[in-house]
mmCIF file of C-alpha atoms in Angstrom:
data_model
loop_
_atom_site.group_PDB
_atom_site.id
_atom_site.type_symbol
_atom_site.label_atom_id
_atom_site.label_comp_id
_atom_site.label_asym_id
_atom_site.label_seq_id
_atom_site.Cartn_x
_atom_site.Cartn_y
_atom_site.Cartn_z
ATOM 1 C CA MET Y 272 15.946 -14.086 55.590
ATOM 2 C CA SER Y 273 16.977 -13.058 52.110
ATOM 3 C CA PRO Y 274 20.669 -12.972 51.118
ATOM 4 C CA THR Y 275 20.657 -9.179 50.820
ATOM 5 C CA THR Y 276 19.212 -8.727 54.310
ATOM 6 C CA ARG Y 277 21.745 -11.132 55.755
ATOM 7 C CA ASN Y 278 24.649 -9.297 54.086
ATOM 8 C CA GLN Y 279 23.393 -5.940 55.315
ATOM 9 C CA SER Y 280 23.264 -7.121 58.921
ATOM 10 C CA ARG Y 281 26.881 -8.344 58.921
ATOM 11 C CA VAL Y 282 29.310 -6.373 61.035
ATOM 12 C CA LYS Y 283 32.127 -4.945 58.943
ATOM 13 C CA PRO Y 284 35.513 -3.839 60.345
ATOM 14 C CA HIS Y 285 35.022 -0.257 59.181
ATOM 15 C CA ASP Y 286 31.690 0.011 61.050
ATOM 16 C CA TYR Y 287 33.502 0.532 64.351
ATOM 17 C CA PRO Y 288 36.649 2.615 63.758
ATOM 18 C CA HIS Y 289 36.462 4.021 67.313
ATOM 19 C CA ARG Y 290 37.156 0.560 68.786
ATOM 20 C CA LYS Y 291 40.799 0.419 67.647
ATOM 21 C CA PRO Y 292 42.224 2.246 70.721
ATOM 22 C CA HIS Y 293 40.493 -0.326 72.921
ATOM 23 C CA ASN Y 294 42.330 -3.124 71.142
ATOM 24 C CA SER Y 295 45.736 -1.622 71.887
ATOM 25 C CA PHE Y 296 44.715 -0.866 75.479
ATOM 26 C CA SER Y 297 43.673 -4.478 76.028
ATOM 27 C CA GLY Y 298 47.014 -5.630 74.613
ATOM 28 C CA ILE Y 299 48.842 -3.419 77.101
ATOM 29 C CA ILE Y 300 46.755 -4.763 79.984
ATOM 30 C CA MET Y 301 47.368 -8.355 78.879
ATOM 31 C CA SER Y 302 51.124 -7.732 78.834
ATOM 32 C CA PHE Y 303 51.033 -7.040 82.580
ATOM 33 C CA SER Y 304 49.832 -10.574 83.260
ATOM 34 C CA SER Y 305 52.609 -12.112 81.170
ATOM 35 C CA GLY Y 306 55.247 -11.099 83.680
ATOM 36 C CA SER Y 307 53.642 -13.119 86.431
ATOM 37 C CA VAL Y 308 52.272 -16.044 84.463
ATOM 38 C CA PHE Y 309 55.466 -16.872 82.569
ATOM 39 C CA VAL Y 310 57.717 -16.509 85.617
ATOM 40 C CA ASN Y 311 55.461 -18.452 87.982
ATOM 41 C CA HIS Y 312 56.555 -21.801 86.539
ATOM 42 C CA ASN Y 313 60.110 -21.098 87.596
ATOM 43 C CA ASP Y 314 58.955 -19.951 91.040
ATOM 44 C CA ILE Y 315 56.910 -23.014 91.934
ATOM 45 C CA ALA Y 316 59.212 -25.698 90.493
ATOM 46 C CA PRO Y 317 62.669 -24.509 89.430
ATOM 47 C CA SER Y 318 63.870 -28.006 88.542
ATOM 48 C CA TYR Y 319 60.727 -28.803 86.552
ATOM 49 C CA ALA Y 320 59.916 -25.347 85.126
ATOM 50 C CA GLY Y 321 60.107 -26.500 81.501
ATOM 51 C CA ILE Y 322 57.794 -29.451 82.078
ATOM 52 C CA VAL Y 323 55.287 -27.375 84.068
ATOM 53 C CA PHE Y 324 55.342 -24.659 81.405
ATOM 54 C CA GLY Y 325 54.807 -27.244 78.655
ATOM 55 C CA ILE Y 326 51.776 -28.720 80.415
ATOM 56 C CA ALA Y 327 50.280 -25.282 81.093
ATOM 57 C CA ASN Y 328 50.965 -24.164 77.519
ATOM 58 C CA THR Y 329 49.244 -27.298 76.201
ATOM 59 C CA PHE Y 330 46.069 -26.347 78.076
ATOM 60 C CA ALA Y 331 46.343 -22.744 76.850
ATOM 61 C CA THR Y 332 46.806 -23.810 73.219
ATOM 62 C CA THR Y 333 43.928 -26.267 73.420
ATOM 63 C CA SER Y 334 41.611 -23.606 74.811
ATOM 64 C CA GLY Y 335 42.705 -21.248 72.024
ATOM 65 C CA SER Y 336 41.748 -23.849 69.420
ATOM 66 C CA ILE Y 337 38.396 -24.485 71.052
ATOM 67 C CA SER Y 338 37.654 -20.761 71.244
ATOM 68 C CA SER Y 339 37.830 -20.329 67.463
ATOM 69 C CA LEU Y 340 35.400 -23.204 66.975
ATOM 70 C CA THR Y 341 33.092 -21.756 69.627
ATOM 71 C CA THR Y 342 33.212 -18.341 67.976
ATOM 72 C CA LYS Y 343 32.312 -19.860 64.627
ATOM 73 C CA ALA Y 344 29.359 -21.686 66.208
ATOM 74 C CA LEU Y 345 28.139 -18.568 68.043
ATOM 75 C CA THR Y 346 28.356 -16.238 65.017
ATOM 76 C CA PRO Y 347 26.756 -18.036 62.042
ATOM 77 C CA ASN Y 348 25.354 -14.768 60.622
ATOM 78 C CA GLY Y 349 28.013 -12.369 61.900
ATOM 79 C CA THR Y 350 25.509 -9.965 63.439
ATOM 80 C CA GLN Y 351 26.408 -7.492 66.132
ATOM 81 C CA GLN Y 352 24.301 -9.323 68.720
ATOM 82 C CA GLU Y 353 26.135 -12.584 68.039
ATOM 83 C CA TRP Y 354 29.528 -10.907 68.354
ATOM 84 C CA GLN Y 355 28.486 -9.177 71.566
ATOM 85 C CA LEU Y 356 27.752 -12.605 73.044
ATOM 86 C CA VAL Y 357 31.218 -13.805 71.993
ATOM 87 C CA PHE Y 358 32.934 -10.800 73.612
ATOM 88 C CA VAL Y 359 30.887 -11.093 76.810
ATOM 89 C CA LEU Y 360 31.777 -14.785 77.022
ATOM 90 C CA CYS Y 361 35.462 -13.978 76.434
ATOM 91 C CA ALA Y 362 35.416 -11.249 79.087
ATOM 92 C CA ALA Y 363 33.715 -13.568 81.592
ATOM 93 C CA ILE Y 364 36.341 -16.262 81.017
ATOM 94 C CA CYS Y 365 39.168 -13.719 81.411
ATOM 95 C CA VAL Y 366 37.707 -12.320 84.645
ATOM 96 C CA CYS Y 367 37.164 -15.803 86.096
ATOM 97 C CA GLY Y 368 40.727 -16.779 85.170
ATOM 98 C CA ALA Y 369 42.125 -13.617 86.761
ATOM 99 C CA ILE Y 370 40.172 -14.222 89.971
ATOM 100 C CA LEU Y 371 41.311 -17.854 90.148
ATOM 101 C CA TYR Y 372 44.925 -16.881 89.498
ATOM 102 C CA ALA Y 373 44.839 -14.074 92.074
ATOM 103 C CA THR Y 374 43.348 -16.295 94.766
ATOM 104 C CA MET Y 375 45.131 -19.584 94.088
ATOM 105 C CA ALA Y 376 48.553 -18.761 92.594
ATOM 106 C CA ARG Y 377 51.511 -18.924 94.937
ATOM 107 C CA GLY Y 378 55.155 -18.151 94.414
ATOM 108 C CA GLU Y 379 56.604 -20.697 96.825
ATOM 109 C CA ILE Y 380 58.332 -23.870 95.727
ATOM 110 C CA GLN Y 381 55.805 -26.690 95.870
ATOM 111 C CA GLU Y 382 56.371 -29.768 98.023
ATOM 112 C CA TRP Y 383 56.358 -32.121 95.030
ATOM 113 C CA ALA Y 384 59.139 -30.047 93.419
ATOM 114 C CA ARG Y 385 61.466 -30.223 96.428
ATOM 115 C CA SER Y 386 64.307 -32.689 96.576
ATOM 116 C CA ASP Y 387 67.352 -33.217 98.750
ATOM 117 C CA GLU Y 388 69.626 -32.238 95.882
ATOM 118 C CA SER Y 389 67.858 -28.912 95.363
ATOM 119 C CA ASP Y 390 69.858 -27.218 98.126
ATOM 120 C CA VAL Y 391 72.325 -25.092 96.257
ATOM 121 C CA SER Y 392 75.554 -23.976 97.816
ATOM 122 C CA VAL Y 393 77.990 -21.713 96.112
ATOM 123 C CA HIS Y 394 81.668 -21.913 96.909
ATOM 124 C CA LEU Y 395 83.128 -18.410 96.799
ATOM 125 C CA LYS Y 396 86.849 -17.973 96.444
ATOM 126 C CA ASP Y 397 88.212 -14.864 97.933
ATOM 127 C CA SER Y 398 91.883 -13.995 97.829
ATOM 128 C CA LYS Y 399 91.936 -13.693 101.631
ATOM 129 C CA ARG Y 400 89.524 -16.440 102.674
ATOM 130 C CA GLU Y 401 87.293 -19.190 101.302
ATOM 131 C CA LYS Y 402 83.639 -19.244 102.204
ATOM 132 C CA THR Y 403 80.632 -21.438 101.385
ATOM 133 C CA VAL Y 404 77.310 -19.656 101.058
#
């Protein structure tokens, strides 16, 4: 393939101006998952929420780093067909992750996160009577 043919087959950002609304729509859809994913750490292990979040975020960051290397390997020429493969792979991973999360995620405190000291009681002072809740 000659250099001019290779340059002509590259996908340029201005080739697909109609795709911009889809980008903002996908960002809105992704924001819905943030409410459940970021709060779930506190639901399953209140005493260890920071540690659980750190471990989960490590896996998420690692996968983000690997995805850029994978994209570079899958798009050596930058053609539309190569990029379509990247987007199909990304969509498949997102759908599989959503299915796994929907079927396996729970909001109950896990057994390993329970301790005897985790029972919280609040002492309420009322002017007329004292009560422990």
